[in-house]
Coordinates of C-alpha atoms (C1' of nucleotides) in Angstrom, one line a residue:
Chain A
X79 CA 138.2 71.3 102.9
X80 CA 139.9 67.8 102.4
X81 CA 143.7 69.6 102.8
X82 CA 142.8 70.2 106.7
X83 CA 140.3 66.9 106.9
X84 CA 142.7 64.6 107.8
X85 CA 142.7 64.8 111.7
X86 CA 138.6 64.9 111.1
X87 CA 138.4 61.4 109.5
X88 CA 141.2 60.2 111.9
X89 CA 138.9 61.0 114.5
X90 CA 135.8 59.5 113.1
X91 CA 137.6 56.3 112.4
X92 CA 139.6 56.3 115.9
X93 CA 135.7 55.6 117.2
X94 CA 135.4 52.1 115.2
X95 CA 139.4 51.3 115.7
X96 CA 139.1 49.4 118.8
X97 CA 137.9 45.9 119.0
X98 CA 135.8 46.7 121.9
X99 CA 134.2 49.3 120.5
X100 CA 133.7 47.9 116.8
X101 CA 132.0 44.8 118.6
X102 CA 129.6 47.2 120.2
X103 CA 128.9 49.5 116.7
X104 CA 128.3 45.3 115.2
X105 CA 125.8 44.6 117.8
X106 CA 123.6 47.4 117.3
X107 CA 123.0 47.0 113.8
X108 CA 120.1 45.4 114.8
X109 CA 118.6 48.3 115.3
X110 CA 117.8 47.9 119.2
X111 CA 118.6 49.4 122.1
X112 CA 121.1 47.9 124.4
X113 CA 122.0 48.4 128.0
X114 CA 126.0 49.1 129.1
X115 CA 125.6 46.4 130.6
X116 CA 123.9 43.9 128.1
X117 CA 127.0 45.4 125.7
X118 CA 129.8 44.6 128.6
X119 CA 128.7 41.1 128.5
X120 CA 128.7 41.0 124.4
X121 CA 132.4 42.2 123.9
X122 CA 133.2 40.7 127.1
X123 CA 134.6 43.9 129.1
X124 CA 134.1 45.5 132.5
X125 CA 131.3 47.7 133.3
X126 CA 133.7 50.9 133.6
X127 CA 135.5 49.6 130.6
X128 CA 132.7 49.6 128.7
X129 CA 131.1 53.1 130.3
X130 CA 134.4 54.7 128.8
X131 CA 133.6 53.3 125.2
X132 CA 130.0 54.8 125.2
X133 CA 131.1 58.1 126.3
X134 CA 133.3 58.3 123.5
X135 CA 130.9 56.7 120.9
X136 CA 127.8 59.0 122.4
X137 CA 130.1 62.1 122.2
X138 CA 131.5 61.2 118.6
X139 CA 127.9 61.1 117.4
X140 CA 127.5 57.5 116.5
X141 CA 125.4 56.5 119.3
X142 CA 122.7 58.4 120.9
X143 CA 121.5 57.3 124.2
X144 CA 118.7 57.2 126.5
X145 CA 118.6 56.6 129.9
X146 CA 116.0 55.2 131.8
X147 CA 116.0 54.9 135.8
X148 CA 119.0 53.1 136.6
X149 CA 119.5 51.9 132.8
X150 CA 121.7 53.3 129.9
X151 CA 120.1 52.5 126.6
X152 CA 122.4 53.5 123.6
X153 CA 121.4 52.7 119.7
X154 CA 123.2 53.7 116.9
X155 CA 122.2 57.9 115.8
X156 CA 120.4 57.1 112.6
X157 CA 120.5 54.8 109.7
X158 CA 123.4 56.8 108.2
X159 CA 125.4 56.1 110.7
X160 CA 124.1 52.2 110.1
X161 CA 124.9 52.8 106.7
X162 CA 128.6 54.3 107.9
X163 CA 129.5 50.8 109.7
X164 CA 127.4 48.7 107.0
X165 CA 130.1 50.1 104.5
X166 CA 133.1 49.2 106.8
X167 CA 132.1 45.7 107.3
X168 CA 131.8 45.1 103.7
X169 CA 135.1 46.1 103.4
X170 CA 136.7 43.8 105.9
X171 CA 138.4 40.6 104.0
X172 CA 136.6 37.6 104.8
X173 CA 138.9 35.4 106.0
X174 CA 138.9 31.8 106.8
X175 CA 138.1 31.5 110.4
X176 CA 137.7 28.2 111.9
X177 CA 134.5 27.5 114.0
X178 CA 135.3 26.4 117.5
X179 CA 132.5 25.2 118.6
X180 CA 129.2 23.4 116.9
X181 CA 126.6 26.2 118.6
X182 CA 129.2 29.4 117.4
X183 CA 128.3 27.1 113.7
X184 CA 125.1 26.9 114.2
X185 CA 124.5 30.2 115.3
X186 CA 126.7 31.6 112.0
X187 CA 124.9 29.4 109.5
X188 CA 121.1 30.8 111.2
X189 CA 122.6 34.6 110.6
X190 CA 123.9 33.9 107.1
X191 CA 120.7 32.3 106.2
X192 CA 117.9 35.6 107.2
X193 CA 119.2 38.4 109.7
X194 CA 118.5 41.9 110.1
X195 CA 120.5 44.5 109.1
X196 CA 119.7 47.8 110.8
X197 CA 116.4 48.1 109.7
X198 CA 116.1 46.0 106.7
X199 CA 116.5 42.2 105.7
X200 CA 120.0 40.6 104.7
X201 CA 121.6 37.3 104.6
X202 CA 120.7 34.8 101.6
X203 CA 117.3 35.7 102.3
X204 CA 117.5 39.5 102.0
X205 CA 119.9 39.4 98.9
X206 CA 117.3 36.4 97.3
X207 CA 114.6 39.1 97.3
X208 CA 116.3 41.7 96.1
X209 CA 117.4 39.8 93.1
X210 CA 113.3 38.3 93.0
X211 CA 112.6 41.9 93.1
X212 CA 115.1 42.7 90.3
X213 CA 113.7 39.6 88.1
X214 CA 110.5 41.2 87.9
X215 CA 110.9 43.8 87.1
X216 CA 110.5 45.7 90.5
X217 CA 113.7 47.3 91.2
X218 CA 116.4 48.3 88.5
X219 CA 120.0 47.5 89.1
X220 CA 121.5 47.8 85.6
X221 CA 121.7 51.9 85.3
X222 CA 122.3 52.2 89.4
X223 CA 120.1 50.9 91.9
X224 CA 116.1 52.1 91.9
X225 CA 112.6 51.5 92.3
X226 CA 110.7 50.9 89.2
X227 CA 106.9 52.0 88.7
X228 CA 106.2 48.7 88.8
X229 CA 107.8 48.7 92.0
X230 CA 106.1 51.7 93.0
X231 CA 103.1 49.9 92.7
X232 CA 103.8 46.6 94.5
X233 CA 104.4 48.4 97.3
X234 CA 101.5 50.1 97.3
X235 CA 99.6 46.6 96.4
X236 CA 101.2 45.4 99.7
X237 CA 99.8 48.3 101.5
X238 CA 103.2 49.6 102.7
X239 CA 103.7 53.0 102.6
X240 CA 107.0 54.8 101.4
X241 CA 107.4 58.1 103.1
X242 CA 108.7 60.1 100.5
X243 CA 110.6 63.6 100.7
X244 CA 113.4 62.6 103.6
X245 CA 117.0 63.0 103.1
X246 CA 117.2 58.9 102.8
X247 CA 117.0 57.7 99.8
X248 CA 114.1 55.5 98.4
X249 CA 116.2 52.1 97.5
X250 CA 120.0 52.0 98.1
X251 CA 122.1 48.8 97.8
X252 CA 123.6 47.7 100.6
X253 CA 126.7 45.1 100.5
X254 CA 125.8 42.1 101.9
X255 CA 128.3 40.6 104.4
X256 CA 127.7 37.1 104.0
X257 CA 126.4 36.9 100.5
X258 CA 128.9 39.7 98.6
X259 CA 125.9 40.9 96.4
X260 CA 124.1 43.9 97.3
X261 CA 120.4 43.9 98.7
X262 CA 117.7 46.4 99.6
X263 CA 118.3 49.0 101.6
X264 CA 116.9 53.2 102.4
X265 CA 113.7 53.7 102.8
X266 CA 112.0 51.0 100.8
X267 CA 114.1 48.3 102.7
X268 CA 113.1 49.3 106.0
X269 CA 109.2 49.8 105.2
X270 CA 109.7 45.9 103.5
X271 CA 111.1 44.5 106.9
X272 CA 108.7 46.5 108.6
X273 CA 106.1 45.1 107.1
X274 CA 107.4 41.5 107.1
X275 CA 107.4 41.3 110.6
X276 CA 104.2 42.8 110.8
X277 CA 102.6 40.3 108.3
X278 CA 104.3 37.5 110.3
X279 CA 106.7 36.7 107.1
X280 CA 109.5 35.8 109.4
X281 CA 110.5 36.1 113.5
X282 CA 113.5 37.5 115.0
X283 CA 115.0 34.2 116.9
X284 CA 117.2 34.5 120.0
X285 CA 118.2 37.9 121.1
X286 CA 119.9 38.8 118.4
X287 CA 119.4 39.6 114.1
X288 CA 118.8 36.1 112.9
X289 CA 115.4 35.6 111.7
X290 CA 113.0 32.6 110.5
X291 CA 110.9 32.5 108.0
X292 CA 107.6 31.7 109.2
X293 CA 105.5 28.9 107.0
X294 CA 102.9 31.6 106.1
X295 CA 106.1 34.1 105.3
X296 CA 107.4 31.0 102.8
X297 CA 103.9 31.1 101.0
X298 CA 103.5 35.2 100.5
X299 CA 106.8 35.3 99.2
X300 CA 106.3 32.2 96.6
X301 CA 103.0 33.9 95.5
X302 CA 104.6 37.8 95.9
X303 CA 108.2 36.8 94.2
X304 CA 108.2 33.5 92.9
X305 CA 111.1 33.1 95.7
X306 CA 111.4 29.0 96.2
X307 CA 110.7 27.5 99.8
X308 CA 114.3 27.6 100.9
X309 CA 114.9 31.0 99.8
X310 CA 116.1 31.7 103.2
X311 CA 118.0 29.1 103.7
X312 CA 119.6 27.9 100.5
X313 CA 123.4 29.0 100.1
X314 CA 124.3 31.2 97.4
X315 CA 125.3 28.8 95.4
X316 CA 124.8 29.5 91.7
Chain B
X118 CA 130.0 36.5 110.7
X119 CA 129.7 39.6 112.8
X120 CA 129.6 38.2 116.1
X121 CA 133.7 37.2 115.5
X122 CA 134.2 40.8 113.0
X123 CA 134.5 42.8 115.8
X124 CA 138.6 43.2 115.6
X125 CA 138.7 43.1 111.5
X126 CA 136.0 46.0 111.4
X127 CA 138.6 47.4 114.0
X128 CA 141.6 46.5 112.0
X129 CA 140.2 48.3 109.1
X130 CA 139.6 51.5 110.8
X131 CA 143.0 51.6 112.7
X132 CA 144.2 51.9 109.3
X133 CA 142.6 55.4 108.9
X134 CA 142.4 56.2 112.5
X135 CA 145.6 58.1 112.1
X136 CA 145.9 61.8 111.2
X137 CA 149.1 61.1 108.8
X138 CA 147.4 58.2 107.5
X139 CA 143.8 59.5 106.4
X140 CA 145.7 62.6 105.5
X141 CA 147.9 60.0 102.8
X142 CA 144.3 58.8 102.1
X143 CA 142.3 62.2 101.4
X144 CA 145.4 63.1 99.2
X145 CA 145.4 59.7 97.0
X146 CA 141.6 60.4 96.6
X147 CA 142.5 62.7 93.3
X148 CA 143.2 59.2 91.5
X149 CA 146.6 59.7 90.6
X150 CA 150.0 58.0 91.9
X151 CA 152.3 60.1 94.4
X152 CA 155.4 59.2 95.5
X153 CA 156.6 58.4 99.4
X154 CA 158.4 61.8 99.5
X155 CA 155.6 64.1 98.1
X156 CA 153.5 62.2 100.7
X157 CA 155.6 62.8 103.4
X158 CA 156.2 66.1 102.3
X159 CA 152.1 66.8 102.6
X160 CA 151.2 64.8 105.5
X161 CA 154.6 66.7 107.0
X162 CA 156.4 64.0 108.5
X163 CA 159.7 62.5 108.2
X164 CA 160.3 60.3 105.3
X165 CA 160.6 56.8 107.5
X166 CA 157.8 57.5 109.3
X167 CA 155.7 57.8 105.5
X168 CA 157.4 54.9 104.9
X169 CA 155.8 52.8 107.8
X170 CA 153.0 54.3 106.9
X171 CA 153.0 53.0 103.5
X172 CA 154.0 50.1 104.7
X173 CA 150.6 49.3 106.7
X174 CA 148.2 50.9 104.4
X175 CA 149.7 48.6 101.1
X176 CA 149.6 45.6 103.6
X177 CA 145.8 46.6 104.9
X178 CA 144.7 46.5 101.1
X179 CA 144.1 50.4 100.8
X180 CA 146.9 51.0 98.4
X181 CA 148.3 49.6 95.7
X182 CA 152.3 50.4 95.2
X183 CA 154.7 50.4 92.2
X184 CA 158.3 50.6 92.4
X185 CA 160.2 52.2 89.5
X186 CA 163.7 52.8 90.2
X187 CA 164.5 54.7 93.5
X188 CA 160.6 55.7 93.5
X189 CA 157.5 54.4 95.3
X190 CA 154.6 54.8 93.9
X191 CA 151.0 54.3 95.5
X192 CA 147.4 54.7 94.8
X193 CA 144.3 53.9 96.1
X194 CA 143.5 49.9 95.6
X195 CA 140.7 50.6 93.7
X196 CA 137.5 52.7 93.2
X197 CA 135.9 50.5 96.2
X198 CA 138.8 51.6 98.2
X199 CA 137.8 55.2 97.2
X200 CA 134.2 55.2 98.1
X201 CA 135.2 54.1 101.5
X202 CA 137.4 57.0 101.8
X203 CA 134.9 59.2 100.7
X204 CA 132.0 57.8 102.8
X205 CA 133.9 58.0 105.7
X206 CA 135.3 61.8 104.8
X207 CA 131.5 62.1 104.1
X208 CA 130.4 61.8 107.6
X209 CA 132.9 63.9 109.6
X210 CA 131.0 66.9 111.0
X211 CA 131.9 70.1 109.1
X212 CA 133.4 72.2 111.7
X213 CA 133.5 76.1 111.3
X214 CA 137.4 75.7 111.2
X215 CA 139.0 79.0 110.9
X216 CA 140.8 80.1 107.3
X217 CA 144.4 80.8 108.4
X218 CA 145.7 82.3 105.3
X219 CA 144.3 84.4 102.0
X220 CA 146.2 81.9 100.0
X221 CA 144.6 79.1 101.7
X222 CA 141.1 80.3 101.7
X223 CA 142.2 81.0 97.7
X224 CA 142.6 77.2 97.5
X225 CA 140.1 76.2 99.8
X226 CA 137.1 78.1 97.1
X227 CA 139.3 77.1 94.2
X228 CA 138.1 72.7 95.2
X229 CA 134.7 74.1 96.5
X230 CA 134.3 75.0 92.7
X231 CA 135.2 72.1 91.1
X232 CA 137.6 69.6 91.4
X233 CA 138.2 65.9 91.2
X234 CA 136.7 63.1 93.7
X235 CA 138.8 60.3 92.9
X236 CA 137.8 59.6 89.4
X237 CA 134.4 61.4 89.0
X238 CA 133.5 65.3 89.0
X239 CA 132.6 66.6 92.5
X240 CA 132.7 70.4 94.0
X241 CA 129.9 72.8 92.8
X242 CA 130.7 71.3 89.3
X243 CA 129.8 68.3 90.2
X244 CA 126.7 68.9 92.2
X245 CA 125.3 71.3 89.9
X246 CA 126.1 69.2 86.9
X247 CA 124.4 65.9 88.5
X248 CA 121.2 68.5 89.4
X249 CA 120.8 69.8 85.6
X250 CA 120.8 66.0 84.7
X251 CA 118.2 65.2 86.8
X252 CA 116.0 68.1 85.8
X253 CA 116.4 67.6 82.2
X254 CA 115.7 63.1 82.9
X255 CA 118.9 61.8 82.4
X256 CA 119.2 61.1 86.0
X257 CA 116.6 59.7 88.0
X258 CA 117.0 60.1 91.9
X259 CA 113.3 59.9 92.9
X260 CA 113.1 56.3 93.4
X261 CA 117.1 55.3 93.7
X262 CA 120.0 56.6 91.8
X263 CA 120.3 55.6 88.2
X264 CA 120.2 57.0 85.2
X265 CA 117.4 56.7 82.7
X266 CA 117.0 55.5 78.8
X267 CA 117.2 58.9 78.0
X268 CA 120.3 59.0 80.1
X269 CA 122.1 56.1 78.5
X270 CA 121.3 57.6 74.8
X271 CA 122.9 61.1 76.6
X272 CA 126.0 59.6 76.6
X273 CA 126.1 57.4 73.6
X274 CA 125.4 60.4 71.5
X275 CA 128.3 62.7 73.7
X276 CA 130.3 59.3 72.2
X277 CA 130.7 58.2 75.3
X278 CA 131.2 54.1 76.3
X279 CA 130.0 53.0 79.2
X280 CA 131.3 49.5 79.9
X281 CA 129.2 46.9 81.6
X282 CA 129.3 43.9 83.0
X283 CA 131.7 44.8 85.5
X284 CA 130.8 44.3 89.6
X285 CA 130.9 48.3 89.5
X286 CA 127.7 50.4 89.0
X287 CA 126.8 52.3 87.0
X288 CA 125.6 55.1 88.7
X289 CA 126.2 55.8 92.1
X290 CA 125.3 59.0 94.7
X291 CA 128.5 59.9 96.4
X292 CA 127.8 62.3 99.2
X293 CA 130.0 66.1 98.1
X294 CA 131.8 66.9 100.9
X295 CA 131.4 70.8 100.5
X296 CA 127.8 70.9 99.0
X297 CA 126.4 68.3 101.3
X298 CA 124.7 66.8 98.5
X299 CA 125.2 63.7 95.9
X300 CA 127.4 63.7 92.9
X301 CA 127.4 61.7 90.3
X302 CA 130.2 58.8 90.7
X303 CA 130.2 55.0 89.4
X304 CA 130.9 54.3 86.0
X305 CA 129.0 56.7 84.7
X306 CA 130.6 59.4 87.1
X307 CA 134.5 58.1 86.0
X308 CA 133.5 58.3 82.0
X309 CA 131.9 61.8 82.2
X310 CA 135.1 62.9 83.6
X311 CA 137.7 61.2 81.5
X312 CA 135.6 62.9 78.8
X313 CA 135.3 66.8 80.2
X314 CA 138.9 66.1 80.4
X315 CA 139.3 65.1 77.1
X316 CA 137.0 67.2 75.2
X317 CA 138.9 70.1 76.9
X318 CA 135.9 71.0 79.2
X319 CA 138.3 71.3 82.2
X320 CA 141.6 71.4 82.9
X321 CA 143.4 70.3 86.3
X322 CA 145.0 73.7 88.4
X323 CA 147.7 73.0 90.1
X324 CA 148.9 69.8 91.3
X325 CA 146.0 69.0 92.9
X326 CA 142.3 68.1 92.7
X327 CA 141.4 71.5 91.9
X328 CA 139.8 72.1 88.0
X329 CA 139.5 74.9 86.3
X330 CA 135.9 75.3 83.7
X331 CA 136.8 76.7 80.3
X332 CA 135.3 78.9 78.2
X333 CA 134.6 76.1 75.8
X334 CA 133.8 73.7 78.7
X335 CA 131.4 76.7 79.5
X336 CA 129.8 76.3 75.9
X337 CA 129.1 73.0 75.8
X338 CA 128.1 72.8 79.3
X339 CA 125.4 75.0 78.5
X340 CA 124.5 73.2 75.4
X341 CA 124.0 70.1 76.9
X342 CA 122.7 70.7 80.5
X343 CA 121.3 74.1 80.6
X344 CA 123.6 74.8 82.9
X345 CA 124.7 78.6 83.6
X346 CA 128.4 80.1 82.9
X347 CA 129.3 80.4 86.4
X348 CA 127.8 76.6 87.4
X349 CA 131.5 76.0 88.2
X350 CA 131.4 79.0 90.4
X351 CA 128.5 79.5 92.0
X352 CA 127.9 78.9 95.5
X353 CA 125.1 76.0 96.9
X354 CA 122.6 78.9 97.6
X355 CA 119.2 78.5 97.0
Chain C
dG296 C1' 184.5 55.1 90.2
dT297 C1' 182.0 59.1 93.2
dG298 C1' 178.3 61.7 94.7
dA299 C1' 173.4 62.8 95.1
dC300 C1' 169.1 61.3 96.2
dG301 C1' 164.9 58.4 97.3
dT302 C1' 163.8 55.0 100.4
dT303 C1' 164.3 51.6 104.3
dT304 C1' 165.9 49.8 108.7
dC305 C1' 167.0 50.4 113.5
dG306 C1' 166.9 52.3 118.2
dG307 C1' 164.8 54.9 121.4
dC308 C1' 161.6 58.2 123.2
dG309 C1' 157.1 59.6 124.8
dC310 C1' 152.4 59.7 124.8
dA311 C1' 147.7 58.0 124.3
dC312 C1' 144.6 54.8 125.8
dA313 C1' 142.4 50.2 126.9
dC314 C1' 141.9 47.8 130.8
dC315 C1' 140.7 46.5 135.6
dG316 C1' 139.6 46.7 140.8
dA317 C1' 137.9 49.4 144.3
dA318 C1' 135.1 52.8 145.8
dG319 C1' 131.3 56.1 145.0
dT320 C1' 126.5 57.6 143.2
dG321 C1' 121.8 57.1 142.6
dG322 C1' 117.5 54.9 141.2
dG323 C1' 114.1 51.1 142.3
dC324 C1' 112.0 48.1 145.5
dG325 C1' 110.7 45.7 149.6
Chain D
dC190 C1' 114.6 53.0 155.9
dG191 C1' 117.9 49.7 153.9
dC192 C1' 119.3 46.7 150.4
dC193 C1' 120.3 45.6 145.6
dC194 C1' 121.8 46.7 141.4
dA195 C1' 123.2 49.6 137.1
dC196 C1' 126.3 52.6 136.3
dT197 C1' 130.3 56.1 137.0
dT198 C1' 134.6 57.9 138.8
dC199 C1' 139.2 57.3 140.2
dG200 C1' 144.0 55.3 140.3
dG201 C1' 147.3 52.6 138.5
dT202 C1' 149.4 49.5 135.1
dG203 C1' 150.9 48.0 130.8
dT204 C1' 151.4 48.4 126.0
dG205 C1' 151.0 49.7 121.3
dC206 C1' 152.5 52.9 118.2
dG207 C1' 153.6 57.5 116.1
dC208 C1' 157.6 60.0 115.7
dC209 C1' 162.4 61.2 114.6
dG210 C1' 167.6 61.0 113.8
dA211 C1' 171.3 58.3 112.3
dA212 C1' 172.8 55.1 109.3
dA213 C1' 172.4 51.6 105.6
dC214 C1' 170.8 50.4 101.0
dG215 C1' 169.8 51.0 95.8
dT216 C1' 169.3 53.6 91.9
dC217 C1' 170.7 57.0 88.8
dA218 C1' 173.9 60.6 86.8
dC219 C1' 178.2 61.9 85.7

DNA sequence: GTGACGTTTCGGCGCACACCGAAGTGGGCG
DNA sequence: CGCCCACTTCGGTGTGCGCCGAAACGTCAC
């Protein structure tokens, strides 16, 4: 392989190299299905403009699609393929863009505070309990990036269940966007947002990935974590 | 973030999106420093049109360039660069592409055996190796990716230094192209490497990432992993 | 100096594709 | 049945860019 692999990866990365279609691949990192037209509106194309883009994504094997009635639902194909566009947004140089307008700021400061990411938690909130996590002992990120026993168990304390024996891994880090320090991702990550939004830890606000931390979430984390009131909302300062 | 990364994710991509270019990419992924011309002479293109090339990828960040006398150097930026590479080669569908030559399916079972991902071990080698270090608790994958006590004393007593400290982990999965399953890479990955090289474990075959196991690699190979004569050589069969 | 060679710049060609408006398809609903 | 709406198909336009050949530029060797 790898001699003849170079029109392959072109081809792979062709899919994310348009604007349009990047701003779709963004947008469904939240894990969600979206309607053509709901993604139209979002990167601010034409309906047949953006029919073309999900034909290509849907036959390139990044999206997979349902359709309902007179609806075309797309989500991305699987938490590897989150995982694919996770890594190319890390890699993007964050550059100093000025905020135009004082809802795009406060809209920006909400997502860098808690979000989604796929199917687990990121922004400062996300990346302060993964390092909680890593303080206590629960998750090892000196030799790699793994569950402990310890955090075997707290898991387990919580109730959550960790579906073993999948291809995904257990704990993977994932490179936060906003924050440039990892945070929990793979199986255990998803089961932990899972559960937080069952527990009523935090609620998705707007339509989108930002989250809040619900009073009762601020509490279970303190006594769960140690993680301080504002852990979702304080910077990363050090 | 991420509402407005729509055209950087994009940028970023564009960058690989071209069959020359990822091509340039997959080549650089040995670790080593090629000139413009033996570039342009294995992408097969002109030598301006390797030089625009060049041009885009050094100014996107990708590669990293040296100019000695009438030559032009480039690598890859960095190991970060590298795991995006290899991610993104990672997730190409393997296509049953026909072998158009004895000598090139000769080459093509030469890197399925072992050979050089960037600046760790990858090809059967790799994968087997990585395995027998799991098995034998030097490598824990159950619960993450990250090597154990035992692991760390593994390498200290092969006289191996594994510097800390440094954003880069120390063990990382990094998905093996031909065997569809993890490797070893991260620091852990580069150092085991430096040292088969070293101790005379390996050697490189022809210009490429191709290695060749020898007979006292073989040896010790055995000796420390359990690992059979032909672990180098074997297929990925069960 | 002169010649060879690696690299860059320039000009021009051709193709791929992102985009839209208009028209067509088909499901859902009154 | 007829209307509305989500989506798709079709034509046409513009442009970005990958490519090369020719020529210029720099370095090295003699």
């Amino acid at each position: 392989m790898s001699d003849t692999d170079g029109p392959h990866l072109a081809a792979l990365a062709a899919l994310l190299a348009d604007p349009t279609r990047s701003t779709m691949c963004l947008a469904l990192l939240d894990g969600r299905a979206w309607t053509l037209s709901e993604l139209a509106r979002h990167a601010r194309v034409s309906a047949p403009t953006a029919s073309e883009h999900l034909n290509r994504l849907v036959e390139g094997g990044l999206f997979t699609e349902v359709r309902q009635g007179r609806h075309r639902y797309v989500r991305l194909a699987g938490s590897e393929t989150a995982y694919l566009v996770e890594t190319m947004a890390g890699h993007t140089v964050p550059e100093r863009r000025p905020v135009r307008s004082l809802a795009q700021s406060a809209r920006r400061r909400a997502l860098a505070r808690a979000r989604t990411c796929y199917d687990h938690l990121a922004g400062a909130l996300g990346v302060n309990v993964t390092r909680a996590m890593s303080e206590r002992g629960l998750l090892g990120q000196e030799t790699g990036f793994a569950l402990t026993g310890a955090g075997l168990d707290w898991f387990a304390d919580l109730g959550i269940d960790l579906p073993t024996g999948g291809r995904r891994p257990l704990a993977r880090p994932c490179l936060d966007w906003t924050e440039r320090r990892p945070h929990l991702a793979g199986v255990a990550g998803a089961a932990l947002l899972s559960h937080a939004l069952d527990a009523g830890w935090c609620v998705r606000i707007g339509g989108g990935r930002a989250l809040r931390v619900t009073d009762r979430g601020a509490r279970d984390l303190a006594d769960l974590l140690g993680l301080g009131t504002s852990a979702g909302a304080e910077t990363s300062a050090p």
